[in-house]
Short mmCIF file of C-alpha atoms in Angstrom, two decimals:
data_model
loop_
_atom_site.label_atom_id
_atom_site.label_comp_id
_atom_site.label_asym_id
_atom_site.label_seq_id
_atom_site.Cartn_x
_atom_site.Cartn_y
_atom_site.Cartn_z
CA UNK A 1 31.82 114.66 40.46
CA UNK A 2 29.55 114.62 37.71
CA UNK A 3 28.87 117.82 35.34
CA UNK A 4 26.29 119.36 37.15
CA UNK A 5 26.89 122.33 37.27
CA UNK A 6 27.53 122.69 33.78
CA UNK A 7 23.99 121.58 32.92
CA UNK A 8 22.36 124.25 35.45
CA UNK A 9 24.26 127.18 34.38
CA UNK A 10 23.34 126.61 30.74
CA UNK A 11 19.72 126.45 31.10
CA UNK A 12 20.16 129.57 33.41
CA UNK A 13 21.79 131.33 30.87
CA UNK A 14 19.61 130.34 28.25
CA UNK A 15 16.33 131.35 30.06
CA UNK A 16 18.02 135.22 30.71
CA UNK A 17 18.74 135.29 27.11
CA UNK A 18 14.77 134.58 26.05
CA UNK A 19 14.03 137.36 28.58
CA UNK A 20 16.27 139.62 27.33
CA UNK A 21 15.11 139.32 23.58
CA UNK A 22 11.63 139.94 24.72
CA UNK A 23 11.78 142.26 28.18
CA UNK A 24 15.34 144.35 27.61
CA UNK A 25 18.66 143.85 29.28
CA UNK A 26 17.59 146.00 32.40
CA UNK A 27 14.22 143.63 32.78
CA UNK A 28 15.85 140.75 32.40
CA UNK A 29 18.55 141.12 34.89
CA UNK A 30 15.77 142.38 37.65
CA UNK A 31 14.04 139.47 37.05
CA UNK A 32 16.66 137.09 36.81
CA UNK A 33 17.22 138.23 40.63
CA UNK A 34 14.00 138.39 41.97
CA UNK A 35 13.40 134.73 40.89
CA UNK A 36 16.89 133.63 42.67
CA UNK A 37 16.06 135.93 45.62
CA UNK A 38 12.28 133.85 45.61
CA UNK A 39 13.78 130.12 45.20
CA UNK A 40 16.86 131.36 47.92
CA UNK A 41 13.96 132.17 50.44
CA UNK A 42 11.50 129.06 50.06
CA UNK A 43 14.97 126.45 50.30
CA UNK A 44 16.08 128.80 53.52
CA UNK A 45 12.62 128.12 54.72
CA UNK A 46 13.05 124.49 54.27
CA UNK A 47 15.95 124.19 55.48
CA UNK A 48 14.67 126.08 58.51
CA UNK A 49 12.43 123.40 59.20
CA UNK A 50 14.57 120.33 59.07
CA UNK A 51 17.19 122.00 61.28
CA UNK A 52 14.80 123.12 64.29
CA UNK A 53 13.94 119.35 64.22
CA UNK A 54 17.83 118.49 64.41
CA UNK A 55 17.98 121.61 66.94
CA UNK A 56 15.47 119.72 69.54
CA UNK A 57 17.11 116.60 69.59
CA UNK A 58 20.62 115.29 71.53
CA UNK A 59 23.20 113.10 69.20
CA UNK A 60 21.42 109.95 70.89
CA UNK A 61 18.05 110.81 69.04
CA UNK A 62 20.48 112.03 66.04
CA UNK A 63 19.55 109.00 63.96
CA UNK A 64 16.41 108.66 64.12
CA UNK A 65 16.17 112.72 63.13
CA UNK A 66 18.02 112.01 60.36
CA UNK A 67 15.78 108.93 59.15
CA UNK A 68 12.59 111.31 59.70
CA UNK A 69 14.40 114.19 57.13
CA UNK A 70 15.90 112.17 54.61
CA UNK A 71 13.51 108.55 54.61
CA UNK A 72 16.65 107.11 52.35
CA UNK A 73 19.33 107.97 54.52
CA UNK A 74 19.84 104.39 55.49
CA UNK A 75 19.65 103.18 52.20
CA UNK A 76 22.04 105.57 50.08
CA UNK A 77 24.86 105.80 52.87
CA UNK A 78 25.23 101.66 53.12
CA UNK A 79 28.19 102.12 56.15
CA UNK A 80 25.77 104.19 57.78
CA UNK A 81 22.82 101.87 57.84
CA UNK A 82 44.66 141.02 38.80
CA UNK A 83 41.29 141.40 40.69
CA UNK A 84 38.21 139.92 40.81
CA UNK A 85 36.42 142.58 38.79
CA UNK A 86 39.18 142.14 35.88
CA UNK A 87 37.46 138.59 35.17
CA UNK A 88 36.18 137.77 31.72
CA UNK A 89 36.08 134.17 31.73
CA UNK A 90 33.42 132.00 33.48
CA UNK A 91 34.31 129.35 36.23
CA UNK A 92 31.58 127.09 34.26
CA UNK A 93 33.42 125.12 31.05
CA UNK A 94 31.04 123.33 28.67
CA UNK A 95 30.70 120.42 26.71
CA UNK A 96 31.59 122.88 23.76
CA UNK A 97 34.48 124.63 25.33
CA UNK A 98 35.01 127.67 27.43
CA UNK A 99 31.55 129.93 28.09
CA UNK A 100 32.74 133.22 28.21
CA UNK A 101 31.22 136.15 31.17
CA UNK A 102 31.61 139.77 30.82
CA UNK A 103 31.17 140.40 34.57
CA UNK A 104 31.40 138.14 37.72
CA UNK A 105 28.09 137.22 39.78
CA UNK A 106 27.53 139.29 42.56
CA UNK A 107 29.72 138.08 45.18
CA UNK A 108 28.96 137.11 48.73
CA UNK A 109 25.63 134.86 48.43
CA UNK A 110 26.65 131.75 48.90
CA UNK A 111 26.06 130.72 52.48
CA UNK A 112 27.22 128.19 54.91
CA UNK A 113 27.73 126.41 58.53
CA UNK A 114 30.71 125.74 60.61
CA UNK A 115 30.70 122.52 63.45
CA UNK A 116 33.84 121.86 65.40
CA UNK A 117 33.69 118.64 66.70
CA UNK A 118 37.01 119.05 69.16
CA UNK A 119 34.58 121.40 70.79
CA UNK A 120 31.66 118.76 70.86
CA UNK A 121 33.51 115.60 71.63
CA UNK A 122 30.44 113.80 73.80
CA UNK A 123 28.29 114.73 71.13
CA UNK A 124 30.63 112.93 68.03
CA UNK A 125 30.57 110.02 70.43
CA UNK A 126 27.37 109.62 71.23
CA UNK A 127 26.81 109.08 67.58
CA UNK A 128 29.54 107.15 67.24
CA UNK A 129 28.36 104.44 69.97
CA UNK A 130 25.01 104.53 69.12
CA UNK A 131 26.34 103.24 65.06
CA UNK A 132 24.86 106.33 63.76
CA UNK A 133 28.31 107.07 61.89
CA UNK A 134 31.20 105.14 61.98
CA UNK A 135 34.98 105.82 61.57
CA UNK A 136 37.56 105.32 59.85
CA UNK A 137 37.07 107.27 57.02
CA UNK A 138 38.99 106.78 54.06
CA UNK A 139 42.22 105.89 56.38
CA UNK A 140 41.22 108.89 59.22
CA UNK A 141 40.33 107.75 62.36
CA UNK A 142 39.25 110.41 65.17
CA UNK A 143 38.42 107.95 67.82
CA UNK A 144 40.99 107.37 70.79
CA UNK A 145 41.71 110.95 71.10
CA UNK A 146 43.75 112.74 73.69
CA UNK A 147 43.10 116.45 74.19
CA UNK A 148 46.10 118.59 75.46
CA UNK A 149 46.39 121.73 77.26
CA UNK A 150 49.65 123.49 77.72
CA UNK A 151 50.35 126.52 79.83
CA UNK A 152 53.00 128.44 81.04
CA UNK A 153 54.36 129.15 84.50
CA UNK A 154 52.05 131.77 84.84
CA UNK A 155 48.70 129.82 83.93
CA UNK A 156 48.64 131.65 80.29
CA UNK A 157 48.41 129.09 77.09
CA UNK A 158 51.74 127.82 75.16
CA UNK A 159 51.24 128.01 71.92
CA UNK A 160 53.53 126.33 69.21
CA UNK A 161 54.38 123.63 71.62
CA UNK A 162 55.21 120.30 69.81
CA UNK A 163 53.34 117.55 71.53
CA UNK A 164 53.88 113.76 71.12
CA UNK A 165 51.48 111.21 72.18
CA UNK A 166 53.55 107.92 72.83
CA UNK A 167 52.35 104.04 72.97
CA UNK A 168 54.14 101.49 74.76
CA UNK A 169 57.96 101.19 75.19
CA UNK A 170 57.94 105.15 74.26
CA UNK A 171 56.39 104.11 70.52
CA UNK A 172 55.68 107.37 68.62
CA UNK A 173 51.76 107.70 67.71
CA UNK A 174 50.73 111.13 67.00
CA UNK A 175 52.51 114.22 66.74
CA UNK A 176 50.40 117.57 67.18
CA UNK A 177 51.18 121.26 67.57
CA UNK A 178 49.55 123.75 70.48
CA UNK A 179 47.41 126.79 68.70
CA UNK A 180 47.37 130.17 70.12
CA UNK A 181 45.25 128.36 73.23
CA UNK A 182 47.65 126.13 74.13
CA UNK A 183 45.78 123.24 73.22
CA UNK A 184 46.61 120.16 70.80
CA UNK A 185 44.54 116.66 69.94
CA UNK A 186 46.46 113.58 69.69
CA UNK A 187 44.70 110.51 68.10
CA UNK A 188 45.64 106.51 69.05
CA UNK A 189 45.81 104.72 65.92
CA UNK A 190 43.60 101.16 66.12
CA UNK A 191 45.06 98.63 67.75
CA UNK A 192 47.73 100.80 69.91
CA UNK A 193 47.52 101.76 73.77
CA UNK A 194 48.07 105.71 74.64
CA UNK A 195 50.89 105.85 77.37
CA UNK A 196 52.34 109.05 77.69
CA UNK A 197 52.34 112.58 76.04
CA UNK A 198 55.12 114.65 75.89
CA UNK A 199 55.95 118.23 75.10
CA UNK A 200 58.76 120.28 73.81
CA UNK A 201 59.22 123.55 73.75
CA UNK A 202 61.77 125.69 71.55
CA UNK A 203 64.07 125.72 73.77
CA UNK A 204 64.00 122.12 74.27
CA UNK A 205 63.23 122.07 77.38
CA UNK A 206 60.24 118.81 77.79
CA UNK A 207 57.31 118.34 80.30
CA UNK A 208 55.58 114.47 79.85
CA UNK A 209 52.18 113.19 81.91
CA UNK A 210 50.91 109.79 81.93
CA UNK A 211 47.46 109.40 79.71
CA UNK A 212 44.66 106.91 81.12
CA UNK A 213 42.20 105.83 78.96
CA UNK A 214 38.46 106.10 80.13
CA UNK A 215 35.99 103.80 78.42
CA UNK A 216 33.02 105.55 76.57
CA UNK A 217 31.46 102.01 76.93
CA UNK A 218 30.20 101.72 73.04
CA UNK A 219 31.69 99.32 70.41
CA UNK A 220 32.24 99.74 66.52
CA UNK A 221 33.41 96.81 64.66
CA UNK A 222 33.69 94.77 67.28
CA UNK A 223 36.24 97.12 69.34
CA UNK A 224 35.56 99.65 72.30
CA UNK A 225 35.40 103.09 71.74
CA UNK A 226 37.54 104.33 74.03
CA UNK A 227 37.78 108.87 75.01
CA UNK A 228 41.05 109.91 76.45
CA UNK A 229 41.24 111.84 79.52
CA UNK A 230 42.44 115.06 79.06
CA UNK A 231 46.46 115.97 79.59
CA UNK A 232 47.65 119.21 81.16
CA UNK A 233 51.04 120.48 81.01
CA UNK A 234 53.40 123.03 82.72
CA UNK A 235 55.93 124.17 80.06
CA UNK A 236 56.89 127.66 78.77
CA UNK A 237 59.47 129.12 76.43
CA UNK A 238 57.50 129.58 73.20
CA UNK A 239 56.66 132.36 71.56
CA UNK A 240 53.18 133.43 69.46
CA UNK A 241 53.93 133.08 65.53
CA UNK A 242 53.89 136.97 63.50
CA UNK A 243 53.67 134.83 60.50
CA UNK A 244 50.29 133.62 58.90
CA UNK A 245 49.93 130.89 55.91
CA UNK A 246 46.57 130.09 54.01
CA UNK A 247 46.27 127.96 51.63
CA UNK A 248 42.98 127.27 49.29
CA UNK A 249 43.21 123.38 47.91
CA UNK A 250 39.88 123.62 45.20
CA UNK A 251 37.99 120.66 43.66
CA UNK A 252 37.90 122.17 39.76
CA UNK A 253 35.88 119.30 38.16
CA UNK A 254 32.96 120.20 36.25
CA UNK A 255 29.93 120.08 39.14
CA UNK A 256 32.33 122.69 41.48
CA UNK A 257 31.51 125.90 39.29
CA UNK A 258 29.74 127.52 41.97
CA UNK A 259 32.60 127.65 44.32
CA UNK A 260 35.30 128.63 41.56
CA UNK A 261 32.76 131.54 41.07
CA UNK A 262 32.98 132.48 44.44
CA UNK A 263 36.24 131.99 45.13
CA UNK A 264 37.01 134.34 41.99
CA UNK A 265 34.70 137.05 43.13
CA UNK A 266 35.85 136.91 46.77
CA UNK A 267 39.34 135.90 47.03
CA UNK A 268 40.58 139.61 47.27
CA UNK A 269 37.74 140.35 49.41
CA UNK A 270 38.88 138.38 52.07
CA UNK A 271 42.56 138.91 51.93
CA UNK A 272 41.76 142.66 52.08
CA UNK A 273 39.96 141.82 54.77
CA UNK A 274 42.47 139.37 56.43
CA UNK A 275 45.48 141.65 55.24
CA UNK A 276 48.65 140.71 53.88
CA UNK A 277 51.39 142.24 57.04
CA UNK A 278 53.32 138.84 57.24
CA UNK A 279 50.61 137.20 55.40
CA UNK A 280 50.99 134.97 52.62
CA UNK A 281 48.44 132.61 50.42
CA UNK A 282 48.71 129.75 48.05
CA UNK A 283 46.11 128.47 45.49
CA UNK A 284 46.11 124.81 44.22
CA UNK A 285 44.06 123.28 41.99
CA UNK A 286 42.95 119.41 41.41
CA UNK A 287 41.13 117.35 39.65
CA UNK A 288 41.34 113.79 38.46
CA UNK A 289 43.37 111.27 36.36
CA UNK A 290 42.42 111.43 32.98
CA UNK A 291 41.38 115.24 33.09
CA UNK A 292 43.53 118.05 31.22
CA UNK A 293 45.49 118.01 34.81
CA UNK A 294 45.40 116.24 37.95
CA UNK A 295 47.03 118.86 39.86
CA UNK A 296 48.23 122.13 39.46
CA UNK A 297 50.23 123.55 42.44
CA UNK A 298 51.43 127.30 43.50
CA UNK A 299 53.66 128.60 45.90
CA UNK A 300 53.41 130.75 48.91
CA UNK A 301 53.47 134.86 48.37
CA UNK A 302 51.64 137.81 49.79
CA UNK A 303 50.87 139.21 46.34
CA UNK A 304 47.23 138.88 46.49
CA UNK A 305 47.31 140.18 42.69
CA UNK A 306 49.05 137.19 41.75
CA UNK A 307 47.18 134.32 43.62
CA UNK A 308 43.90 136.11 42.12
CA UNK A 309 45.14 136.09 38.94
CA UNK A 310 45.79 131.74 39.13
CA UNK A 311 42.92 131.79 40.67
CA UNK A 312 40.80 133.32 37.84
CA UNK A 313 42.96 131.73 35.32
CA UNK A 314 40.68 127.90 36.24
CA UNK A 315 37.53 126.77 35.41
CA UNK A 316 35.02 123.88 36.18
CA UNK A 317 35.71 121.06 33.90
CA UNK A 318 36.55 117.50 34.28
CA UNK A 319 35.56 114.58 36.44
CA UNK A 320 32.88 112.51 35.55
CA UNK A 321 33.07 110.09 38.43
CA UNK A 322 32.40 110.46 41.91
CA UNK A 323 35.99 110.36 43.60
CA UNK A 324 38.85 112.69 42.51
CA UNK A 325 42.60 112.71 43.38
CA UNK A 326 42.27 114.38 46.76
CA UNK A 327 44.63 111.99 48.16
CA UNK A 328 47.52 113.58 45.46
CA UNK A 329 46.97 116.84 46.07
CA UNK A 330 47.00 116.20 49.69
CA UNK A 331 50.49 114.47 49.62
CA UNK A 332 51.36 116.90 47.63
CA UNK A 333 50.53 120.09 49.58
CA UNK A 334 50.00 118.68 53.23
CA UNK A 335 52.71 116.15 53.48
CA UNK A 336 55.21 118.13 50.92
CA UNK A 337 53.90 121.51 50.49
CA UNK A 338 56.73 124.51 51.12
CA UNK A 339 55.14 125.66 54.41
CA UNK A 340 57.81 127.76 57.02
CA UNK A 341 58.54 126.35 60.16
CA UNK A 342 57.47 129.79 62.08
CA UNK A 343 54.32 130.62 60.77
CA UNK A 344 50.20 129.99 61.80
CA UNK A 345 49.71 127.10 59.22
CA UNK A 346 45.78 127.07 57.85
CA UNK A 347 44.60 125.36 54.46
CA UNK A 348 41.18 125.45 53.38
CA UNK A 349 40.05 122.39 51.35
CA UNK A 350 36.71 123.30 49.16
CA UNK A 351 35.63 120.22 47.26
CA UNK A 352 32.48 118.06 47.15
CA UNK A 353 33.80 114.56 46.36
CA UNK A 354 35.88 111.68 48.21
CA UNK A 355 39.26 110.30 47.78
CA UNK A 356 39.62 107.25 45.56
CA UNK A 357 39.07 104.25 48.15
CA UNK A 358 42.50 102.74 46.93
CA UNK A 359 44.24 106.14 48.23
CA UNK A 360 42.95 105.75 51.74
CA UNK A 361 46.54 105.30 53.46
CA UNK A 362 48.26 108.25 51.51
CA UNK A 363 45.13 110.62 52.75
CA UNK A 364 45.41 108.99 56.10
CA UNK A 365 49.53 110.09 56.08
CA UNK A 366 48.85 113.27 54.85
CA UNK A 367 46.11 114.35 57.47
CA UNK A 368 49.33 113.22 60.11
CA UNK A 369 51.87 114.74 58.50
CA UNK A 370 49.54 117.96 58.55
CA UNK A 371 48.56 117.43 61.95
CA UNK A 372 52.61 117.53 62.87
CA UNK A 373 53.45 120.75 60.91
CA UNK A 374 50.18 122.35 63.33
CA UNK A 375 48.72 122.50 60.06
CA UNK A 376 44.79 123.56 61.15
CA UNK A 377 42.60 121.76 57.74
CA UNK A 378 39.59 123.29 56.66
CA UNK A 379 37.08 121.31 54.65
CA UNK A 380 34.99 123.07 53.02
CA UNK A 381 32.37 120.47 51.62
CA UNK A 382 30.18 121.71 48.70
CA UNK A 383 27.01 120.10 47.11
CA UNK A 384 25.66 116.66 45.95
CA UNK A 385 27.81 115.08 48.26
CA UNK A 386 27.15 111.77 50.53
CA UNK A 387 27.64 111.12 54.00
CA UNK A 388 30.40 109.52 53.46
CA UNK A 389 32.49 112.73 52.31
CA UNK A 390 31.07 114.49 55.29
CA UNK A 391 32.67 111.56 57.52
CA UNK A 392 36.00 112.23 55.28
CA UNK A 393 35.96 115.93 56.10
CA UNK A 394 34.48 115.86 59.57
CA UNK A 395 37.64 113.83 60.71
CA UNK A 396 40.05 115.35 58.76
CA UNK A 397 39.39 118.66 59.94
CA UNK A 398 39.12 116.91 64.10
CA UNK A 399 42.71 115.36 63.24
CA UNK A 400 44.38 118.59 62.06
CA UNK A 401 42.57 120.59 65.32
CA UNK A 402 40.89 121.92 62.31
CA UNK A 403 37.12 122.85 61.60
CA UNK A 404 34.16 121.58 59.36
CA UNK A 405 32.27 124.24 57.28
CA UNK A 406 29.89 123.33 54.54
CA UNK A 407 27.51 125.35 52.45
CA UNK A 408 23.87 125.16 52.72
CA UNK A 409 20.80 125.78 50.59
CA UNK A 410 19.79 129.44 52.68
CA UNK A 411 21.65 130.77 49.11
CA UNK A 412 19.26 128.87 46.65
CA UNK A 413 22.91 128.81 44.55
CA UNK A 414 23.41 125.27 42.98
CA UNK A 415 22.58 122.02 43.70
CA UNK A 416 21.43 120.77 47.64
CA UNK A 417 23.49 120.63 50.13
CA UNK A 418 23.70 117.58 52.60
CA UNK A 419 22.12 118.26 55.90
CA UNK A 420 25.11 116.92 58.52
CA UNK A 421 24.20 115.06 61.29
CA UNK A 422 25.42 117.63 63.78
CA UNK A 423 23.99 120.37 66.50
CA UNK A 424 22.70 123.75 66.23
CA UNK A 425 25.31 126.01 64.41
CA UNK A 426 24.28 129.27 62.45
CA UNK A 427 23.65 129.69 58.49
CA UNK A 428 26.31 132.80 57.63
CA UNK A 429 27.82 133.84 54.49
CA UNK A 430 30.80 131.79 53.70
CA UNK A 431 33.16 134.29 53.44
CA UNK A 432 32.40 135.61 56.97
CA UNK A 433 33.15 132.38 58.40
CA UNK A 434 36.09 132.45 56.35
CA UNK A 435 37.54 135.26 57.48
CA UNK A 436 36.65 134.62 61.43
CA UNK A 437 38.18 131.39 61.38
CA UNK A 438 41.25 132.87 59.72
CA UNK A 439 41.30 135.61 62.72
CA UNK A 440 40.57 132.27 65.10
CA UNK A 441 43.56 131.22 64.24
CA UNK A 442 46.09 133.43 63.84
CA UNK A 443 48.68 134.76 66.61
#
């Protein structure tokens, strides 16, 4: 994405400079966060008011909300119709080089929403037969999906089950792993008929049921939109995971300075929080060709010191263009990443730009291949982005049996946010949500 940021945080830091010459340091920083606390309240209100709209209506009259808060929606979406405190350096690079910070920005402001649409399936259809969005998405396609549910003999969920969904003549389609509620999505790729799911436990043992399709009766592109009946399975053996992974996969191009600030402020916040008793986190960085670095990759560890200390050790630079190399670093930590076989698998993605259209199939592969390993994806999808990103996201994160979170303008940090076309859902600070869908999660 384009430099942004950069722009903002310069005339911000220009305009508490005047002040200071002519008020004093102490006068200038009060004011400097009365203003901000001001411009965060009057985009909250705002933002208020376009969601009670969205609140009152069903995903049938979900288009024609959207049309009466954003009059160009048609026309712009085409498809559619050490620690923190040891930080010196600044997330934001310049034009001119590195801007340097004595101190870190106050940390947990920015806020955000979370939408899962596993848990909303007739409402993602609705939209989806009415044409108000459309999939795939850059390769990902959520439609076709078979929800799975496997328990015990004693009615209690299986978790870390290994569920297949098969086609005809016992074709493998989808591959999926149970969570801590025994349950597991399996997705029918276009142009193949569901059959059968089958599930495998650790001990080897198997438990298959026959999947019929029910017809949704809507049409994109010409083909029927079908929703799978939902499997349930008798199969025990398996045991909850002790061991918890988390990796954070961050956009660093120039316009993502907000986030890297966050993430810099907070990261030992949360892990604190979260704990690190058979916990263990991984950083990775991306960008784009061209840049100093298209991607910059870290292993696993529960030294939190260490992962802050990569962590503050990036900045915002870079880009220029709208799409980055998200499908790369998705091969390259989904598909190939060093994650353990036992563990709760969860990677949070925070970016605010597409993959390149040409990279569509390796993005698609990787959201499978993550989707096999039960790894649970995380988008977290930043400002200035189009719908078109949130599409990306949205069925990445219902492919993985993941969740959607992206920040809103309740902060009045950065650039606006794009409304989704969802439900209701609650504006929270996004390390909160962070950390509760971390505890979701985990075993």
């Amino acid at each position: 994405m384009k430099n942004t940021g950069n722009i903002i945080s310069m005339i911000a830091a220009i305009s508490i400079a005047m002040c200071a010459v002519s008020c004093g340091d102490g006068s200038a920083a009060s004011s400097g966060r009365s203003a901000g606390t001001a411009g965060g309240s009057a985009k909250a209100s705002a933002g208020a008011t376009e969601a009670e709209k969205a609140d009152k209506t069903d995903a049938g009259d979900a288009e024609a909300a959207m049309e009466a808060e954003d009059g160009v929606y048609e026309e712009e979406t085409g498809e559619l119709a050490g620690d923190a405190g040891d930080v010196k350096k600044s997330a934001v690079e310049g034009e001119g080089g590195a801007q340097t910070n004595s101190a870190m920005p106050e940390a947990g402001q920015l806020t955000a929403g979370e939408w899962r649409d596993n848990d909303n399936w007739g409402f993602l259809m609705n939209l989806v037969n009415s044409g108000t969005i459309s999939f795939p998405s850059y390769g990902i396609d959520p439609r076709g999906r078979v929800a799975v549910t496997v328990k015990n003999e004693s009615g209690e969920a299986a978790a870390n089950v290994a569920v297949n969904l098969l086609g005809e003549d016992n074709e493998l389609l989808w591959s999926a792993v149970t969570d801590k509620n025994g349950r597991a999505y399996l997705f029918t790729p276009e142009g193949k008929t569901a059959a059968g799911v089958e599930a495998t436990n650790s001990e080897g043992k198997t438990q298959s049921a026959e999947v019929k399709a029910n017809s949704s009766g809507g049409e994109q592109g010409g083909s029927e939109v079908s929703d799978y009946a939902e499997c349930e399975l008798t199969l025990g053996g398996n045991e909850l995971y002790k061991k918890t992974e988390i990796m954070f996969i961050v956009d660093t191009t120039g316009s993502m300075s907000d986030e890297m600030l966050f993430l810099q402020s907070e990261f030992s916040a949360i892990a604190k929080e979260v704990g690190t008793e058979d916990t263990y986190y991984s950083a990775n960085f991306y960008r784009d060709e061209g840049d100093d670095y298209v991607t910059k990759l870290n292993d696993f560890t529960n030294d939190v010191a260490t992962v802050q200390s990569q962590i503050n050790a990036e900045s915002a630079d870079g880009g220029g263009d709208i799409p980055e190399a998200v499908g790369r670093i998705m091969n390259e930590t989904l598909s190939n990443g060093k994650w353990s076989d036992d563990s709760v698998k969860i990677a949070f993605m925070i970016f605010d730009a597409p993959p390149h259209a040409e990279d569509s199939d390796e993005v698609a592969q990787a959201v499978k291949d993550a989707a096999k390993k039960g790894i649970r994806l995380v988008p977290i999808v930043s400002s200035n982005t189009e719908r078109d990103t949130e599409l990306f996201a949205r069925g990445a994160a219902i492919c993985t049996g993941g969740s959607y979170v992206f920040l809103t303008d309740d902060s009045g940090i950065g650039d606006s946010h794009l409304e989704p076309i969802i439900g209701d859902y609650k504006v929270e600070k996004l390390h909160d949500i962070i950390v509760r869908i971390i505890g979701d999660y985990r075993q």
